[in-house]
Amino acid sequence: MTGELLLGPDEIARTMRRLAHEIVENNHGTDGLVIVGLLTRGHPLALRLGRLIREFEGVEVPVGSLDIGLYRDDVSRRGQPTPLRPSSIPADIDGATVVLVDDVLFTGRSIRAALDALLDFGRPARVRLATLIDRGHRELPIRPDFVGKNIPTALVQEVQVTLKETDGEDAVYVLNAEAAND
Amino acid sequence: MIDVQERPAPGPAEAPAWRHKDLLDTDVLSRADIDLVMETADAMLEVRSRPVAKVATLRGATVVTLFYEQSTRTRASFEVAAKAMGADVVNLTASGSSVVKGESLVDTVRTLEAIGADLLVMRHDRSGAPYLAAKNTKAGVINGGDGTHAHPTQALLDLFTMRRHLGALDGKKVVIVGDVLHSRVARSNVWSLLAAGANVTLCGPATLLPRTLASAGGEEGRVALTADLDRALVDADVVMALRIQKERQATGLIPSLREYINGYQVNATRLARAKPGALVMHPGPMNEGIEISPEAAHGLASVIEEQVANGVAVRMAVLYLMATARTK
């Protein structure tokens, strides 16, 4: 497969630092903040944001993980079950400011499912959305509050985020259709 | 342009697949199938731990429980599981259906399919009845226990309970004690335990040990049969007692209950021979004081109540996999 490298490890690290600062600034501190990453790749990003906020503010912010498999809108259309993992929400989210974290924001359907999943755990005062990459092509009225990088893409292209924790390296690639079909 | 290595795609493109229209026994499940059920059940157990322990994933699906034989826990467990997944549930028993008017099993199953049943959970006193049902309907059939043959979801919840305590079961020793001959629970457990890597020792009076099961363990002899419980228990990681049917005395297969208790009751003295902390299990309903002593049934090592709770999570997993996989 061939593709174009859009972000390398250093750029991703810088982007994550900026996102952590923006999240704390937007929340006027860390009070009531809970960070929840979507499984699979949103979760390591959420953990990184948690570590950065502790570094900058000296405060431990609860970080959780959310599996959206049971909430997808295409459960009966896919023809095969989506693999499921347990969610882990380590804090009471009633009245909290929950920041949902994902690697790539695309159609918005995952975030719709994530909102349903999250609300089964409680009633947050507000929910924000942070994404490393926004590639456009929304199908639902959903917008991110914190964006690492906007990448204009064609629908036929594929954005692939790899992370040290899940894939061994930090990188963001754009794969074009021919490459994706290899 | 640069080279990009092949790496696991983030999406479900290469996710493990579920290929079974029906779940009639554990003997057709591969290790990958079993792992998929176990991982899915882990997620379901988390759902069960929430304040609102219910999701809407199977909204629009209809699950029919069709029980030709009595059952409290299995039927209730399936009903709770189906409702926790958001499915509609219809409960039928032989006494309250057209079965009493002489309707055949095949006609009943076809009628239920025509009504819109997506999944059929069936219990029958005749071994093999769910196979006949499965052949005659497009609905997925789950065997909720057939005669002395199989009880796959019980075996899967037993396996799930063991894995939560012991982790991977490779090389672990599981001892199943009692009337193995007439036990659909024991039979289904043998297949799933072997697939999961465990070794199985079946123990009971010689009259209640099916010789044919010894060959199931292959050349490595992973299934052992013995009438000596004290020897069987040495180094056991799990001890599972089976319900003894008091009627068996009349058939001459066991000499007397007293003799059975002396030789085969799972109790504290005997458990001292097993590994420290060995799990004590029972599929229920228990005859306390016969196949298991009260202190063993309710002791620290007992996971019998947990088995019941885990049963709901495992059945949610099975319903989810079967309702979402297109296997036709």
Coordinates of C-alpha atoms in Angstrom, one line a residue:
Chain A
M1 CA 0.0 0.0 0.0
T2 CA 1.2 3.5 -0.6
G3 CA -0.1 6.7 1.0
E4 CA 0.8 10.2 2.1
L5 CA 2.2 10.7 5.5
L6 CA 0.4 13.7 7.0
L7 CA 1.6 13.8 10.6
G8 CA 4.6 12.1 12.2
P9 CA 5.2 11.5 15.9
D10 CA 6.5 15.0 16.7
E11 CA 3.6 16.7 15.1
I12 CA 1.1 14.4 16.8
A13 CA 2.8 15.1 20.2
R14 CA 2.6 18.9 19.6
T15 CA -1.0 18.7 18.5
M16 CA -1.9 16.7 21.6
R17 CA -0.3 19.3 23.8
R18 CA -2.3 22.1 22.2
L19 CA -5.5 20.1 22.5
A20 CA -4.9 19.5 26.2
H21 CA -4.4 23.2 26.7
E22 CA -7.5 24.1 24.8
I23 CA -9.6 21.6 26.8
V24 CA -8.5 23.1 30.1
E25 CA -8.9 26.7 28.8
N26 CA -12.4 26.0 27.5
N27 CA -13.4 24.4 30.8
H28 CA -11.8 27.3 32.9
G29 CA -9.7 24.8 34.7
T30 CA -10.0 21.1 35.4
D31 CA -13.1 21.2 37.7
G32 CA -15.7 18.6 36.8
L33 CA -13.7 17.4 33.7
V34 CA -14.0 13.8 32.6
I35 CA -12.2 12.6 29.5
V36 CA -13.7 9.6 27.7
G37 CA -12.0 8.0 24.7
L38 CA -13.8 5.9 22.1
L39 CA -12.4 2.4 21.7
T40 CA -10.1 1.6 20.0
R41 CA -7.9 4.5 19.1
G42 CA -9.7 7.3 21.0
H43 CA -8.8 5.7 24.3
P44 CA -5.0 6.0 24.1
L45 CA -5.5 9.6 22.9
A46 CA -7.7 10.2 25.9
L47 CA -5.1 8.8 28.2
R48 CA -2.4 11.0 26.7
L49 CA -4.6 14.1 27.2
G50 CA -5.0 13.0 30.9
R51 CA -1.3 12.7 31.3
L52 CA -0.7 16.1 29.6
I53 CA -3.2 17.8 31.8
R54 CA -1.6 16.4 34.9
E55 CA 1.7 17.6 33.6
F56 CA 0.4 21.2 33.0
E57 CA -2.0 21.6 35.8
G58 CA -0.9 19.0 38.4
V59 CA -4.4 17.6 38.6
E60 CA -5.5 14.0 37.9
V61 CA -8.5 14.1 35.6
P62 CA -10.6 10.9 35.3
V63 CA -10.1 9.1 32.0
G64 CA -12.5 6.4 30.7
S65 CA -13.1 4.3 27.6
L66 CA -16.3 3.9 25.7
D67 CA -17.3 1.0 23.4
I68 CA -20.0 2.0 20.9
G69 CA -20.7 -1.4 19.3
L70 CA -24.0 -1.9 21.0
Y71 CA -25.2 1.5 19.9
R72 CA -24.3 1.5 16.1
D73 CA -27.1 2.3 13.7
D74 CA -26.1 -0.4 11.3
V75 CA -26.1 -3.4 13.7
S76 CA -28.6 -5.4 11.5
R77 CA -27.1 -4.2 8.2
R78 CA -23.5 -5.3 8.6
G79 CA -24.1 -9.0 8.3
Q80 CA -21.6 -9.8 11.1
P81 CA -21.5 -8.8 14.8
T82 CA -19.3 -5.8 15.7
P83 CA -16.7 -7.0 18.2
L84 CA -17.5 -5.6 21.7
R85 CA -15.3 -4.6 24.6
P86 CA -16.3 -3.5 28.1
S87 CA -16.6 0.3 28.6
S88 CA -15.0 1.8 31.6
I89 CA -16.3 5.1 33.0
P90 CA -14.3 5.7 36.2
A91 CA -16.2 8.6 37.5
D92 CA -19.8 9.7 38.1
I93 CA -20.6 11.7 35.0
D94 CA -23.7 13.3 36.4
G95 CA -23.1 17.1 36.1
A96 CA -19.6 16.6 34.7
T97 CA -18.1 18.1 31.6
V98 CA -17.3 15.1 29.5
V99 CA -14.9 15.4 26.6
L100 CA -15.3 12.6 24.1
V101 CA -12.1 11.8 22.3
D102 CA -11.7 10.0 18.9
D103 CA -9.0 9.7 16.4
V104 CA -10.8 10.6 13.1
L105 CA -14.1 12.4 12.8
F106 CA -15.9 11.5 9.5
T107 CA -19.6 10.9 9.1
G108 CA -20.4 11.7 12.7
R109 CA -22.3 8.4 13.2
S110 CA -19.8 7.0 15.7
I111 CA -20.2 10.1 17.8
R112 CA -24.0 9.8 17.6
A113 CA -23.6 6.3 18.9
A114 CA -21.1 7.5 21.5
L115 CA -23.6 10.1 22.8
D116 CA -26.2 7.4 23.3
A117 CA -23.7 5.1 25.0
L118 CA -22.5 7.9 27.3
L119 CA -25.9 9.0 28.4
D120 CA -26.6 5.4 29.6
F121 CA -24.0 6.1 32.3
G122 CA -25.5 9.4 33.5
R123 CA -26.4 13.0 32.7
P124 CA -23.4 15.2 32.1
A125 CA -23.8 18.9 32.4
R126 CA -22.1 19.2 28.9
V127 CA -20.4 17.0 26.4
R128 CA -17.5 18.3 24.2
L129 CA -15.9 16.5 21.3
A130 CA -12.1 16.4 20.6
T131 CA -10.7 14.7 17.5
L132 CA -7.2 14.3 16.3
I133 CA -8.3 14.5 12.6
D134 CA -11.4 16.0 11.1
R135 CA -11.7 14.7 7.6
G136 CA -15.2 16.2 6.8
H137 CA -18.1 14.5 5.0
R138 CA -20.5 14.7 8.0
E139 CA -23.9 12.9 7.6
L140 CA -25.3 14.1 10.9
P141 CA -25.4 17.5 12.6
I142 CA -22.3 17.0 14.7
R143 CA -19.3 19.3 15.1
P144 CA -16.1 19.0 17.0
D145 CA -15.1 21.5 19.7
F146 CA -11.3 20.6 19.6
V147 CA -9.6 19.6 16.4
G148 CA -6.0 18.5 16.0
K149 CA -5.9 18.9 12.2
N150 CA -8.5 19.5 9.5
I151 CA -7.8 17.3 6.5
P152 CA -9.9 17.9 3.4
T153 CA -10.4 14.4 1.8
A154 CA -12.2 12.8 -1.0
L155 CA -14.8 10.2 0.0
V156 CA -12.8 7.5 -1.7
Q157 CA -9.8 8.2 0.3
E158 CA -9.0 6.7 3.7
V159 CA -7.5 8.3 6.7
Q160 CA -5.4 5.9 8.8
V161 CA -4.3 6.9 12.3
T162 CA -1.7 4.6 13.9
L163 CA -0.7 5.0 17.5
K164 CA 2.2 3.7 19.5
E165 CA -0.1 2.0 22.0
T166 CA -2.2 0.1 19.4
D167 CA 0.0 -0.1 16.3
G168 CA 3.6 0.5 17.4
E169 CA 4.1 4.0 15.8
D170 CA 2.5 7.4 15.8
A171 CA 1.4 8.5 12.3
V172 CA -1.4 9.8 10.2
Y173 CA -1.7 8.7 6.6
V174 CA -4.1 9.5 3.8
L175 CA -4.5 6.5 1.5
N176 CA -6.0 7.0 -1.9
A177 CA -8.5 4.6 -3.5
E178 CA -6.0 2.7 -5.6
A179 CA -3.8 2.1 -2.5
A180 CA -6.7 1.1 -0.4
N181 CA -7.7 -1.5 -2.9
D182 CA -4.2 -3.1 -3.0
Chain B
M1 CA 4.2 9.1 -1.9
I2 CA 5.7 6.6 0.5
D3 CA 5.2 3.0 1.4
V4 CA 2.7 2.2 4.0
Q5 CA 3.0 -1.1 5.8
E6 CA 0.0 -3.4 6.1
R7 CA -1.4 -3.0 9.5
P8 CA -4.6 -4.0 11.3
A9 CA -7.4 -1.8 10.0
P10 CA -9.1 0.1 12.8
G11 CA -12.6 -1.0 11.5
P12 CA -14.3 -4.3 11.9
A13 CA -13.1 -5.5 8.4
E14 CA -11.0 -8.3 9.8
A15 CA -13.1 -8.9 12.9
P16 CA -13.8 -12.5 13.9
A17 CA -16.9 -13.8 12.2
W18 CA -19.8 -15.8 13.6
R19 CA -20.9 -18.6 11.2
H20 CA -23.5 -20.6 13.1
K21 CA -27.2 -20.3 12.2
D22 CA -28.0 -22.4 15.3
L23 CA -26.4 -23.1 18.6
L24 CA -27.3 -26.8 19.3
D25 CA -24.1 -28.0 21.1
T26 CA -20.6 -26.8 21.9
D27 CA -19.0 -29.6 19.8
V28 CA -19.1 -27.4 16.6
L29 CA -17.5 -24.4 18.2
S30 CA -13.9 -23.6 17.3
R31 CA -11.6 -22.0 19.8
A32 CA -12.1 -18.7 17.9
D33 CA -15.9 -19.1 18.2
I34 CA -15.5 -19.7 22.0
D35 CA -13.1 -16.7 22.4
L36 CA -15.6 -14.5 20.5
V37 CA -18.5 -15.6 22.9
M38 CA -16.2 -15.0 25.9
E39 CA -15.1 -11.5 24.8
T40 CA -18.6 -10.5 23.9
A41 CA -19.8 -11.8 27.3
D42 CA -17.2 -9.6 29.0
A43 CA -18.8 -6.6 27.4
M44 CA -22.2 -7.8 28.4
L45 CA -21.2 -8.2 32.0
E46 CA -20.2 -4.6 32.0
V47 CA -23.6 -3.6 30.6
R48 CA -25.2 -5.7 33.5
S49 CA -23.2 -3.7 36.0
R50 CA -24.7 -0.4 35.0
P51 CA -27.5 1.4 36.9
V52 CA -29.7 0.9 33.8
A53 CA -28.6 -2.6 32.7
K54 CA -30.2 -2.5 29.4
V55 CA -29.4 -1.6 25.8
A56 CA -31.6 -1.3 22.6
T57 CA -29.3 -3.2 20.2
L58 CA -31.7 -6.0 19.4
R59 CA -34.8 -3.7 19.1
G60 CA -37.1 -5.2 16.5
A61 CA -35.9 -8.8 17.0
T62 CA -38.2 -11.4 18.4
V63 CA -36.9 -14.2 20.7
V64 CA -39.3 -17.1 21.4
T65 CA -38.6 -19.4 24.3
L66 CA -40.2 -22.8 23.6
F67 CA -40.0 -25.1 26.7
Y68 CA -41.3 -28.6 26.5
E69 CA -39.6 -29.4 29.8
Q70 CA -39.6 -27.6 33.2
S71 CA -37.0 -24.9 33.8
T72 CA -36.7 -21.9 36.1
R73 CA -33.3 -20.6 35.7
T74 CA -32.6 -21.3 32.0
R75 CA -35.9 -19.8 30.8
A76 CA -35.7 -16.8 33.1
S77 CA -32.1 -16.3 32.2
F78 CA -32.8 -16.2 28.5
E79 CA -35.8 -13.9 29.0
V80 CA -33.8 -11.4 31.1
A81 CA -31.0 -11.6 28.6
A82 CA -33.2 -11.0 25.6
K83 CA -35.0 -8.1 27.3
A84 CA -31.6 -6.6 28.4
M85 CA -30.7 -6.5 24.7
G86 CA -33.9 -4.8 23.7
A87 CA -35.5 -7.7 22.0
D88 CA -39.2 -8.7 22.3
V89 CA -39.7 -12.0 24.1
V90 CA -42.5 -14.5 23.7
N91 CA -42.6 -17.4 26.2
L92 CA -44.3 -20.6 25.3
T93 CA -44.5 -23.8 27.3
A94 CA -45.8 -27.1 26.1
S95 CA -48.8 -27.1 28.4
G96 CA -50.0 -23.6 27.3
S97 CA -49.6 -24.1 23.6
S98 CA -51.1 -26.0 20.7
V99 CA -48.8 -28.9 21.6
V100 CA -51.5 -30.2 23.9
K101 CA -53.8 -30.3 20.9
G102 CA -51.3 -32.6 19.2
E103 CA -49.4 -30.1 17.0
S104 CA -46.1 -31.5 15.9
L105 CA -42.8 -29.9 16.7
V106 CA -42.1 -29.1 13.1
D107 CA -45.5 -27.4 12.7
T108 CA -45.0 -25.4 15.9
V109 CA -41.6 -24.2 14.8
R110 CA -42.9 -23.2 11.3
T111 CA -45.8 -21.3 12.9
L112 CA -43.4 -19.5 15.2
E113 CA -41.3 -18.5 12.2
A114 CA -44.3 -17.3 10.3
I115 CA -45.3 -15.1 13.3
G116 CA -41.8 -13.5 13.1
A117 CA -39.5 -15.3 15.5
D118 CA -35.9 -14.5 14.7
L119 CA -34.4 -16.7 17.4
L120 CA -35.9 -19.8 19.1
V121 CA -34.7 -20.9 22.4
M122 CA -35.8 -24.5 22.9
R123 CA -35.8 -27.1 25.7
H124 CA -37.1 -30.6 25.1
D125 CA -37.0 -33.8 27.0
R126 CA -35.9 -35.8 23.9
S127 CA -32.3 -35.7 22.9
G128 CA -31.9 -34.2 19.4
A129 CA -35.3 -32.5 19.2
P130 CA -33.7 -29.0 18.6
Y131 CA -31.8 -30.4 15.6
L132 CA -35.1 -31.4 14.0
A133 CA -36.5 -27.9 14.8
A134 CA -33.4 -26.2 13.4
K135 CA -33.6 -28.1 10.1
N136 CA -37.2 -26.9 9.6
T137 CA -36.9 -23.2 10.2
K138 CA -34.9 -20.2 9.0
A139 CA -35.0 -18.8 12.6
G140 CA -31.8 -19.4 14.6
V141 CA -32.4 -22.2 17.1
I142 CA -30.6 -22.2 20.5
N143 CA -30.7 -25.4 22.4
G144 CA -31.7 -24.7 26.0
G145 CA -31.2 -28.4 27.0
D146 CA -32.3 -31.5 25.1
G147 CA -32.8 -34.8 27.0
T148 CA -29.4 -36.2 28.1
H149 CA -27.6 -34.7 25.1
A150 CA -26.5 -31.1 25.3
H151 CA -26.9 -27.7 27.1
P152 CA -24.5 -25.4 25.2
T153 CA -25.2 -22.1 27.0
Q154 CA -24.7 -23.8 30.4
A155 CA -21.3 -25.0 29.2
L156 CA -20.4 -21.6 27.9
L157 CA -21.4 -19.8 31.1
D158 CA -19.4 -22.4 33.1
L159 CA -16.4 -21.7 30.9
F160 CA -16.9 -17.9 31.3
T161 CA -17.0 -18.3 35.1
M162 CA -13.8 -20.4 35.1
R163 CA -12.0 -17.9 32.8
R164 CA -13.0 -14.9 35.0
H165 CA -11.2 -16.6 37.9
L166 CA -8.4 -18.6 36.3
G167 CA -7.7 -16.7 33.1
A168 CA -6.7 -18.9 30.1
L169 CA -7.7 -22.5 30.8
D170 CA -4.8 -24.2 28.9
G171 CA -3.6 -27.1 30.9
K172 CA -6.1 -26.5 33.8
K173 CA -7.7 -29.6 35.4
V174 CA -11.5 -29.6 35.6
V175 CA -13.2 -32.4 37.5
I176 CA -16.9 -33.1 36.8
V177 CA -18.5 -35.4 39.5
G178 CA -21.8 -37.2 39.4
D179 CA -24.2 -38.7 37.0
V180 CA -22.2 -38.0 33.9
L181 CA -24.1 -40.5 31.9
H182 CA -27.4 -38.6 32.0
S183 CA -25.9 -35.1 32.1
R184 CA -26.3 -32.8 29.1
V185 CA -24.3 -30.3 31.1
A186 CA -21.3 -32.6 31.5
R187 CA -21.4 -33.5 27.8
S188 CA -21.4 -30.0 26.5
N189 CA -18.8 -29.0 29.0
V190 CA -16.4 -31.6 27.7
W191 CA -16.5 -30.1 24.2
S192 CA -16.1 -26.5 25.2
L193 CA -13.4 -27.2 27.8
L194 CA -11.4 -29.2 25.3
A195 CA -11.7 -26.4 22.8
A196 CA -10.5 -24.0 25.4
G197 CA -7.4 -26.0 26.2
A198 CA -8.5 -27.6 29.6
N199 CA -8.2 -31.2 30.6
V200 CA -11.3 -32.9 31.9
T201 CA -11.7 -35.7 34.5
L202 CA -15.2 -37.2 34.6
C203 CA -15.9 -39.0 37.9
G204 CA -18.8 -41.0 39.3
P205 CA -20.0 -44.5 40.0
A206 CA -18.8 -46.8 37.1
T207 CA -22.5 -47.3 36.1
L208 CA -22.8 -43.6 35.5
L209 CA -19.7 -43.0 33.4
P210 CA -20.1 -43.0 29.7
R211 CA -17.0 -44.9 28.3
T212 CA -17.4 -43.3 24.9
L213 CA -16.4 -39.9 26.2
A214 CA -12.9 -41.1 27.0
S215 CA -12.0 -41.0 23.3
A216 CA -13.1 -37.4 23.1
G217 CA -9.8 -36.4 24.6
G218 CA -7.8 -37.7 21.8
E219 CA -4.4 -39.4 22.0
E220 CA -3.1 -37.1 24.7
G221 CA -5.8 -38.4 26.9
R222 CA -7.3 -35.0 27.8
V223 CA -10.4 -36.7 29.1
A224 CA -10.0 -39.1 32.0
L225 CA -12.7 -41.3 33.5
T226 CA -12.5 -42.5 37.1
A227 CA -14.7 -43.9 39.8
D228 CA -12.2 -42.7 42.5
L229 CA -13.1 -39.1 43.5
D230 CA -10.3 -38.7 46.1
R231 CA -7.7 -39.5 43.4
A232 CA -9.5 -37.4 40.7
L233 CA -9.4 -34.3 42.9
V234 CA -5.6 -34.1 43.2
D235 CA -4.4 -30.9 41.6
A236 CA -7.9 -30.0 40.4
D237 CA -8.4 -26.3 39.5
V238 CA -12.2 -26.7 39.2
V239 CA -14.6 -29.1 40.8
M240 CA -18.1 -29.2 39.3
A241 CA -20.8 -31.3 41.1
L242 CA -23.7 -32.5 39.0
R243 CA -27.3 -32.9 40.3
I244 CA -28.1 -36.4 41.2
Q245 CA -31.6 -37.4 40.3
K246 CA -33.0 -39.2 43.3
E247 CA -35.0 -41.4 40.9
R248 CA -31.8 -43.0 39.8
Q249 CA -31.8 -45.2 42.9
A250 CA -34.8 -47.0 41.6
T251 CA -33.0 -47.9 38.3
G252 CA -30.2 -49.6 40.2
L253 CA -27.5 -47.4 38.7
I254 CA -26.6 -46.2 42.2
P255 CA -26.9 -48.6 45.2
S256 CA -28.3 -46.0 47.6
L257 CA -28.1 -42.3 48.3
R258 CA -26.0 -42.9 51.4
E259 CA -23.5 -44.9 49.4
Y260 CA -23.4 -42.1 46.8
I261 CA -22.8 -39.5 49.5
N262 CA -20.0 -41.5 51.0
G263 CA -18.2 -41.9 47.7
Y264 CA -19.0 -38.8 45.7
Q265 CA -20.3 -35.9 47.7
V266 CA -18.2 -32.8 47.1
N267 CA -17.4 -31.5 50.6
A268 CA -14.7 -29.6 52.6
T269 CA -12.7 -32.7 53.5
R270 CA -12.5 -33.9 49.9
L271 CA -11.8 -30.4 48.5
A272 CA -8.7 -30.2 50.6
R273 CA -7.1 -32.6 48.0
A274 CA -7.7 -30.1 45.2
K275 CA -5.5 -27.1 44.5
P276 CA -5.9 -24.4 47.2
G277 CA -8.7 -22.1 46.2
A278 CA -10.1 -24.5 43.5
L279 CA -13.4 -23.3 42.2
V280 CA -16.6 -25.1 43.3
M281 CA -19.3 -25.2 40.7
H282 CA -22.8 -26.6 40.2
P283 CA -25.2 -26.1 37.3
G284 CA -28.2 -26.1 39.7
P285 CA -30.7 -26.9 41.1
M286 CA -28.7 -28.3 43.9
N287 CA -29.5 -31.2 46.3
E288 CA -27.5 -29.8 49.2
G289 CA -26.4 -32.6 51.5
I290 CA -26.4 -35.1 48.6
E291 CA -24.0 -34.3 45.7
I292 CA -22.6 -31.3 47.5
S293 CA -22.4 -30.4 51.2
P294 CA -23.9 -27.0 52.3
E295 CA -20.5 -25.7 53.4
A296 CA -18.9 -26.5 50.0
A297 CA -21.9 -25.0 48.2
H298 CA -21.7 -21.8 50.1
G299 CA -18.0 -21.7 51.0
L300 CA -15.4 -19.1 49.9
A301 CA -14.4 -21.2 46.8
S302 CA -18.0 -21.5 45.6
V303 CA -18.9 -19.6 42.4
I304 CA -22.3 -21.2 42.1
E305 CA -24.3 -17.9 42.4
E306 CA -21.9 -16.2 40.1
Q307 CA -22.6 -18.9 37.5
V308 CA -26.2 -17.8 37.5
A309 CA -25.4 -14.1 37.1
N310 CA -22.8 -14.8 34.4
G311 CA -25.5 -16.9 32.6
V312 CA -27.4 -13.8 31.7
A313 CA -24.3 -12.1 30.3
V314 CA -23.3 -15.2 28.3
R315 CA -26.8 -15.6 26.9
M316 CA -26.9 -11.9 26.0
A317 CA -23.6 -12.5 24.1
V318 CA -25.1 -15.6 22.3
L319 CA -28.3 -13.7 21.3
Y320 CA -26.2 -10.7 20.1
L321 CA -23.9 -12.9 17.9
M322 CA -26.7 -15.0 16.5
A323 CA -29.1 -12.0 15.8
T324 CA -26.5 -9.8 14.1
A325 CA -24.7 -12.4 12.0
R326 CA -26.1 -13.1 8.6
T327 CA -25.5 -16.8 8.3
K328 CA -28.2 -17.8 5.8

